[in-house]
Amino acid sequence: MLKHKDHFHGSDLEKIEEIYHIKKEDITSFSANVNPLGISPLLRDTLAKHVDAITSYPDREYTQLRKSICAYTGANFENIIVGNGSTELISLFIQTTHPKKALILGPTYSEYEREISLEGGHTLYYPLKEENNFQMDVEDFCRQLNDSLDLLVLCNPNNPTSTAVARKDMRKILDCALQHGISVMVDETYEEFTPEGSKISSIPLTNNYNNLIVLRGISKFFAAPGLRLGYAVTGNPDLLKYINTKKNPWTINSLAEIAGCIMFSDKDYIDKTKALITEERQRMYETLSSWKTVKVYPSCTNFLLVRILREDVTSDMIFDHCIRKGLMIRDCATFPFLDSSYIRFCVMSPEKNDELLEAFREVLGE
């Protein structure tokens, strides 16, 4: 199993503050991949008006919250389960399935491997190839599936490569996984940032595949990581029953329950977010594509992966230069199959994006 050296997560602003002596309030995090609009005005006003809700227990079944998720995603009401962030649901699912051997993409989010390891399981990686711009070769991937695997984990769109598997290709993977008795967990943390009509979400497939569970949260798209609200969708009634039996009651607090009932129907905020991300993602991609010192990979979500082409410049050099300007990016050297020539950063406001591009120019000589 790959060992990951310590790194700065997008939420590690206190650690940055301690090491670089920069107040965390003065840091713009391009590493956390959170919606640059912040929480919506509607959500802010609603929570302020309902603060007394914390004096009561939330509905144990979270009926209204699940109805809101149902309307937002198109999932069947009875197939929805909520949790204390998608991280809790990842843990619960892995505890429930207890995989002995799992296959995940590389590079990807490290939490999957950690949870599998905690349950005593072994993780294998399927490496996405740089020469394919980290796009999955679905036919080749399916050939790697076999009866020795218990679990397949797909981050879709994938972090940090910002690539995705289309729904039609996900069907091929699920069909192959079914033949080998493999459970499939799809993490759709970044799906809501994808272009309209991209047909990436696997939620519609939960009606047809009982070996599938799809996970989402509100941390990134709705800019509310502190509320710790996540949800999962699966068409497997036995799995739903087992997870509901295993999870603690009232894992979603009263304010998070209210927030969920509001944010999923906040069309104005959703539309503004999609418009901003779409425009700025394309602008930054086109700008960086014109530079000779980097290679930027096509993105379908709210962050970009970049490879540094100058041999005398490393990812930690760019990180250090940017953080001293109050701009925090992700040094990707700790991801499996990446090295010190890769960085990742999310799309922020046009003004902040310009600041970041200028910082890159200063290091790279563009």
Coordinates of C-alpha atoms in Angstrom, one line a residue:
M1 CA 0.0 0.0 0.0
L2 CA 1.3 3.4 -0.9
K3 CA 2.3 5.6 2.0
H4 CA 1.4 9.3 1.7
K5 CA 3.7 11.9 3.2
D6 CA 2.1 14.8 5.1
H7 CA 0.5 17.5 3.1
F8 CA -1.7 20.6 3.5
H9 CA -5.3 19.8 3.0
G10 CA -7.6 22.6 1.8
S11 CA -8.9 23.0 5.3
D12 CA -5.5 23.2 7.0
L13 CA -5.5 26.9 7.3
E14 CA -4.4 26.8 11.0
K15 CA -1.3 24.8 10.0
I16 CA -0.5 27.3 7.3
E17 CA -1.0 30.2 9.8
E18 CA 1.4 28.6 12.2
I19 CA 4.2 27.8 9.7
Y20 CA 4.0 30.9 7.4
H21 CA 2.7 33.4 10.0
I22 CA -0.1 34.5 7.7
K23 CA -3.6 35.0 9.3
K24 CA -6.0 32.4 7.9
E25 CA -8.5 35.2 7.2
D26 CA -6.0 36.5 4.7
I27 CA -5.6 33.2 2.8
T28 CA -7.6 32.4 -0.3
S29 CA -7.9 28.7 -0.5
F30 CA -7.6 27.4 -4.1
S31 CA -7.0 24.0 -2.5
A32 CA -10.4 23.3 -0.8
N33 CA -12.4 23.3 -4.1
V34 CA -15.2 25.1 -2.4
N35 CA -17.7 27.3 -4.3
P36 CA -16.3 30.8 -4.5
L37 CA -19.7 32.4 -4.0
G38 CA -19.8 31.2 -0.4
I39 CA -23.1 30.2 1.1
S40 CA -26.2 31.6 -0.6
P41 CA -28.0 34.7 0.9
L42 CA -31.2 32.7 1.1
L43 CA -29.5 30.0 3.2
R44 CA -27.8 32.6 5.4
D45 CA -31.1 34.4 6.1
T46 CA -33.0 31.1 6.7
L47 CA -30.5 29.8 9.2
A48 CA -30.5 33.1 11.1
K49 CA -34.3 33.0 11.4
H50 CA -34.4 29.4 12.5
V51 CA -31.5 29.3 15.0
D52 CA -34.0 28.2 17.7
A53 CA -34.3 24.9 15.9
I54 CA -31.3 23.7 17.9
T55 CA -33.5 23.5 21.0
S56 CA -35.4 20.5 19.4
Y57 CA -34.3 17.1 18.0
P58 CA -34.5 16.8 14.3
D59 CA -36.9 14.3 12.7
R60 CA -35.3 10.9 13.2
E61 CA -36.3 9.9 9.7
Y62 CA -35.3 13.2 8.1
T63 CA -38.4 12.9 5.9
Q64 CA -38.5 16.5 4.6
L65 CA -34.8 16.6 4.0
R66 CA -34.9 13.4 2.0
K67 CA -37.9 14.7 0.0
S68 CA -35.8 17.8 -0.9
I69 CA -32.9 15.6 -2.0
C70 CA -35.4 13.5 -3.9
A71 CA -36.7 16.5 -5.8
Y72 CA -33.1 17.8 -6.4
T73 CA -31.6 14.6 -7.7
G74 CA -34.5 12.6 -9.1
A75 CA -33.7 9.7 -6.9
N76 CA -36.4 7.6 -5.4
F77 CA -37.3 8.7 -1.9
E78 CA -36.9 5.3 -0.3
N79 CA -33.3 5.0 -1.8
I80 CA -31.9 8.0 0.0
I81 CA -29.9 7.9 3.2
V82 CA -28.4 10.9 5.0
G83 CA -25.3 11.2 7.1
N84 CA -22.8 13.5 8.8
G85 CA -21.1 14.5 5.7
S86 CA -20.2 12.1 2.8
T87 CA -17.2 11.1 4.9
E88 CA -19.4 9.3 7.4
L89 CA -21.3 7.6 4.7
I90 CA -18.0 6.4 3.1
S91 CA -17.1 4.9 6.4
L92 CA -20.5 3.3 7.0
F93 CA -20.6 1.8 3.5
I94 CA -17.1 0.3 3.8
Q95 CA -17.8 -1.0 7.4
T96 CA -21.0 -2.6 6.0
T97 CA -19.4 -4.2 2.9
H98 CA -16.2 -5.0 4.8
P99 CA -14.1 -5.5 1.6
K100 CA -11.1 -7.7 1.6
K101 CA -9.8 -6.4 -1.7
A102 CA -10.8 -3.1 -3.3
L103 CA -9.8 -1.4 -6.5
I104 CA -9.7 2.4 -6.8
L105 CA -8.4 4.9 -9.3
G106 CA -5.0 6.4 -9.1
P107 CA -4.5 9.3 -8.5
T108 CA -7.5 10.0 -6.3
Y109 CA -8.7 11.0 -2.9
S110 CA -6.8 9.2 -0.1
E111 CA -9.7 8.7 2.3
Y112 CA -11.0 5.7 0.4
E113 CA -7.7 3.7 0.9
R114 CA -7.6 4.8 4.6
E115 CA -11.1 3.6 5.3
I116 CA -10.5 0.3 3.5
S117 CA -7.3 -0.2 5.5
L118 CA -9.1 0.5 8.8
E119 CA -11.5 -2.4 8.0
G120 CA -8.5 -4.7 7.4
G121 CA -8.9 -4.6 3.6
H122 CA -6.2 -4.4 0.9
T123 CA -6.3 -1.7 -1.8
L124 CA -5.2 -2.0 -5.4
Y125 CA -4.9 1.0 -7.8
Y126 CA -5.9 1.3 -11.4
P127 CA -3.5 4.0 -12.7
L128 CA -5.0 6.6 -15.0
K129 CA -2.5 7.4 -17.7
E130 CA -1.0 10.9 -18.3
E131 CA -0.7 10.3 -22.0
N132 CA -4.5 9.9 -22.1
N133 CA -5.0 13.1 -20.1
F134 CA -5.9 10.9 -17.2
Q135 CA -9.1 9.8 -19.0
M136 CA -10.1 6.2 -18.2
D137 CA -9.9 3.6 -20.9
V138 CA -13.2 1.9 -20.0
E139 CA -12.6 -1.3 -22.0
D140 CA -9.2 -1.8 -20.4
F141 CA -10.6 -1.0 -16.9
C142 CA -13.3 -3.6 -17.3
R143 CA -10.7 -6.2 -18.2
Q144 CA -9.1 -5.6 -14.8
L145 CA -12.2 -6.6 -12.9
N146 CA -12.3 -10.1 -11.5
D147 CA -13.8 -12.4 -8.9
S148 CA -11.0 -11.6 -6.3
L149 CA -12.3 -8.0 -5.9
D150 CA -15.1 -7.1 -3.4
L151 CA -15.3 -3.4 -4.0
L152 CA -14.7 -0.8 -6.7
V153 CA -14.4 2.9 -5.7
L154 CA -14.8 5.6 -8.3
C155 CA -14.6 9.3 -7.6
N156 CA -16.6 10.8 -10.5
P157 CA -15.5 13.4 -11.5
N158 CA -12.2 12.4 -10.1
N159 CA -10.1 14.4 -7.7
P160 CA -7.4 15.6 -8.6
T161 CA -7.5 14.8 -12.4
S162 CA -10.9 16.5 -13.0
T163 CA -11.8 13.7 -15.5
A164 CA -15.1 11.8 -15.4
V165 CA -16.7 8.6 -16.6
A166 CA -19.9 9.2 -18.6
R167 CA -23.1 7.4 -17.6
K168 CA -23.1 5.2 -20.6
D169 CA -19.6 4.0 -19.8
M170 CA -20.6 3.6 -16.1
R171 CA -23.2 1.1 -17.2
K172 CA -20.5 -1.0 -18.8
I173 CA -18.5 -0.9 -15.6
L174 CA -21.5 -1.8 -13.5
D175 CA -22.5 -4.7 -15.8
C176 CA -19.0 -6.1 -15.5
A177 CA -18.9 -5.6 -11.8
L178 CA -22.2 -7.5 -11.4
Q179 CA -20.7 -10.4 -13.3
H180 CA -17.9 -10.6 -10.7
G181 CA -20.0 -9.9 -7.6
I182 CA -18.3 -6.5 -7.0
S183 CA -19.9 -3.7 -5.1
V184 CA -19.4 -0.2 -6.6
M185 CA -19.2 3.1 -4.7
V186 CA -19.3 6.2 -6.8
D187 CA -18.4 9.5 -5.0
E188 CA -20.0 12.4 -6.9
T189 CA -18.7 15.2 -4.7
Y190 CA -17.9 17.3 -7.8
E191 CA -20.7 16.2 -10.2
E192 CA -22.8 19.3 -9.7
F193 CA -20.0 21.5 -11.2
T194 CA -20.1 19.6 -14.5
P195 CA -21.5 21.2 -17.7
E196 CA -25.2 21.0 -18.3
G197 CA -26.2 17.9 -20.2
S198 CA -23.0 16.1 -19.5
K199 CA -24.8 13.0 -18.2
I200 CA -22.2 12.0 -15.7
S201 CA -24.3 11.3 -12.6
S202 CA -24.9 7.7 -11.7
I203 CA -27.9 8.4 -9.5
P204 CA -30.4 7.4 -12.3
L205 CA -28.6 4.0 -12.5
T206 CA -29.4 3.2 -8.8
N207 CA -32.8 2.1 -10.0
N208 CA -31.3 -0.7 -12.1
Y209 CA -28.2 -1.8 -10.2
N210 CA -28.3 -3.2 -6.7
N211 CA -24.5 -3.3 -6.5
L212 CA -24.3 0.5 -6.7
I213 CA -24.2 3.3 -4.1
V214 CA -23.7 7.0 -5.0
L215 CA -22.4 9.5 -2.5
R216 CA -22.7 13.3 -2.4
G217 CA -22.3 16.2 0.0
I218 CA -22.8 19.9 0.4
S219 CA -19.3 20.9 1.3
K220 CA -18.1 21.9 -2.2
F221 CA -20.9 23.0 -4.4
F222 CA -23.0 24.6 -1.7
A223 CA -19.9 26.0 0.2
A224 CA -21.0 24.5 3.5
P225 CA -18.4 22.1 4.8
G226 CA -19.1 23.0 8.4
L227 CA -22.7 21.8 8.3
R228 CA -21.5 18.2 7.7
L229 CA -24.4 17.1 5.6
G230 CA -24.0 14.2 3.1
Y231 CA -26.3 11.8 1.4
A232 CA -26.2 8.5 -0.5
V233 CA -28.5 6.9 -3.0
T234 CA -28.7 3.1 -3.5
G235 CA -31.4 0.8 -4.9
N236 CA -30.2 -2.1 -2.6
P237 CA -32.8 -2.3 0.2
D238 CA -30.7 -4.7 2.3
L239 CA -27.8 -2.3 2.2
L240 CA -30.0 0.6 3.1
K241 CA -31.5 -1.3 6.1
Y242 CA -28.1 -2.4 7.3
I243 CA -26.5 1.1 7.1
N244 CA -29.6 2.6 8.8
T245 CA -29.3 0.0 11.6
K246 CA -25.6 0.7 12.0
K247 CA -25.6 4.5 11.9
N248 CA -26.2 6.6 15.0
P249 CA -29.6 8.4 15.2
W250 CA -29.7 12.2 14.6
T251 CA -26.3 12.4 12.9
I252 CA -27.7 15.5 11.0
N253 CA -28.2 18.4 13.4
S254 CA -31.3 20.6 13.2
L255 CA -29.7 23.5 11.4
A256 CA -28.2 21.2 8.8
E257 CA -31.6 19.6 8.2
I258 CA -33.2 23.0 7.7
A259 CA -30.3 24.1 5.4
G260 CA -30.7 21.0 3.2
C261 CA -34.4 21.7 2.8
I262 CA -33.6 25.2 1.5
M263 CA -30.4 24.9 -0.5
F264 CA -31.4 22.1 -2.9
S265 CA -34.3 24.3 -4.2
D266 CA -32.2 27.5 -4.4
K267 CA -32.3 27.8 -8.2
D268 CA -30.8 31.3 -8.3
Y269 CA -27.8 30.3 -6.4
I270 CA -27.4 27.0 -8.3
D271 CA -27.6 28.8 -11.7
K272 CA -25.1 31.6 -10.6
T273 CA -22.6 29.0 -9.4
K274 CA -22.8 27.0 -12.7
A275 CA -22.4 30.1 -14.8
L276 CA -19.4 31.4 -12.8
I277 CA -17.6 28.0 -12.8
T278 CA -18.2 27.4 -16.5
E279 CA -16.9 30.8 -17.6
E280 CA -13.9 30.9 -15.3
R281 CA -12.9 27.3 -15.9
Q282 CA -12.8 27.9 -19.6
R283 CA -10.9 31.2 -19.3
M284 CA -8.2 29.7 -17.0
Y285 CA -7.9 26.6 -19.2
E286 CA -7.4 28.7 -22.3
T287 CA -4.9 31.0 -20.7
L288 CA -2.8 28.2 -19.3
S289 CA -3.0 26.2 -22.5
S290 CA -1.2 29.1 -24.3
W291 CA 1.8 28.9 -21.9
K292 CA 4.9 26.8 -22.9
T293 CA 5.9 26.1 -19.3
V294 CA 2.9 24.1 -18.2
K295 CA 0.4 21.5 -19.5
V296 CA -3.2 21.9 -18.3
Y297 CA -5.6 19.0 -18.5
P298 CA -9.2 19.3 -19.7
S299 CA -11.6 19.7 -16.8
C300 CA -15.3 19.0 -16.3
T301 CA -15.5 20.3 -12.8
N302 CA -14.4 23.3 -10.6
F303 CA -10.7 22.6 -10.5
L304 CA -7.7 22.2 -12.8
L305 CA -4.8 19.8 -12.7
V306 CA -1.5 21.3 -14.2
R307 CA 1.8 19.7 -14.9
I308 CA 4.9 21.9 -14.7
L309 CA 7.1 21.5 -17.7
R310 CA 10.1 23.5 -16.5
E311 CA 12.6 21.1 -14.9
D312 CA 13.9 23.8 -12.5
V313 CA 10.5 24.5 -11.0
T314 CA 8.7 22.1 -8.6
S315 CA 5.2 22.0 -7.1
D316 CA 6.5 22.9 -3.7
M317 CA 8.3 26.0 -5.1
I318 CA 5.0 27.2 -6.7
F319 CA 3.1 26.4 -3.5
D320 CA 5.5 28.4 -1.4
H321 CA 5.5 31.4 -3.8
C322 CA 1.7 31.4 -3.9
I323 CA 1.1 31.0 -0.2
R324 CA 3.3 33.9 0.6
K325 CA 0.9 36.0 -1.4
G326 CA -2.0 34.5 0.5
L327 CA -3.0 32.1 -2.3
M328 CA -3.2 28.4 -1.2
I329 CA -3.0 25.8 -4.0
R330 CA -2.6 22.0 -3.7
D331 CA 0.8 20.5 -4.2
C332 CA 0.0 17.1 -5.8
A333 CA 3.3 15.4 -5.0
T334 CA 1.5 13.3 -2.4
F335 CA -1.1 11.8 -4.7
P336 CA -0.4 8.3 -6.0
F337 CA 1.1 8.3 -9.5
L338 CA 1.8 12.0 -9.4
D339 CA 5.0 13.8 -8.4
S340 CA 6.5 17.2 -7.7
S341 CA 5.6 18.5 -11.2
Y342 CA 1.9 18.6 -10.6
I343 CA -0.3 21.2 -8.9
R344 CA -4.1 21.5 -8.6
F345 CA -6.3 24.6 -7.9
C346 CA -9.9 25.4 -8.0
V347 CA -11.8 28.1 -9.8
M348 CA -12.5 31.2 -7.6
S349 CA -13.7 34.7 -8.5
P350 CA -12.3 36.3 -11.6
E351 CA -10.2 38.8 -9.5
K352 CA -8.7 36.0 -7.4
N353 CA -8.1 33.8 -10.5
D354 CA -6.1 36.7 -12.0
E355 CA -4.0 37.0 -8.9
L356 CA -3.2 33.3 -9.0
L357 CA -2.3 33.4 -12.7
E358 CA 0.0 36.4 -12.1
A359 CA 1.7 34.5 -9.2
F360 CA 2.2 31.5 -11.6
R361 CA 3.7 33.9 -14.2
E362 CA 6.2 35.2 -11.6
V363 CA 7.6 31.7 -10.9
L364 CA 7.4 30.3 -14.4
G365 CA 8.5 33.3 -16.3
E366 CA 5.5 33.6 -18.6

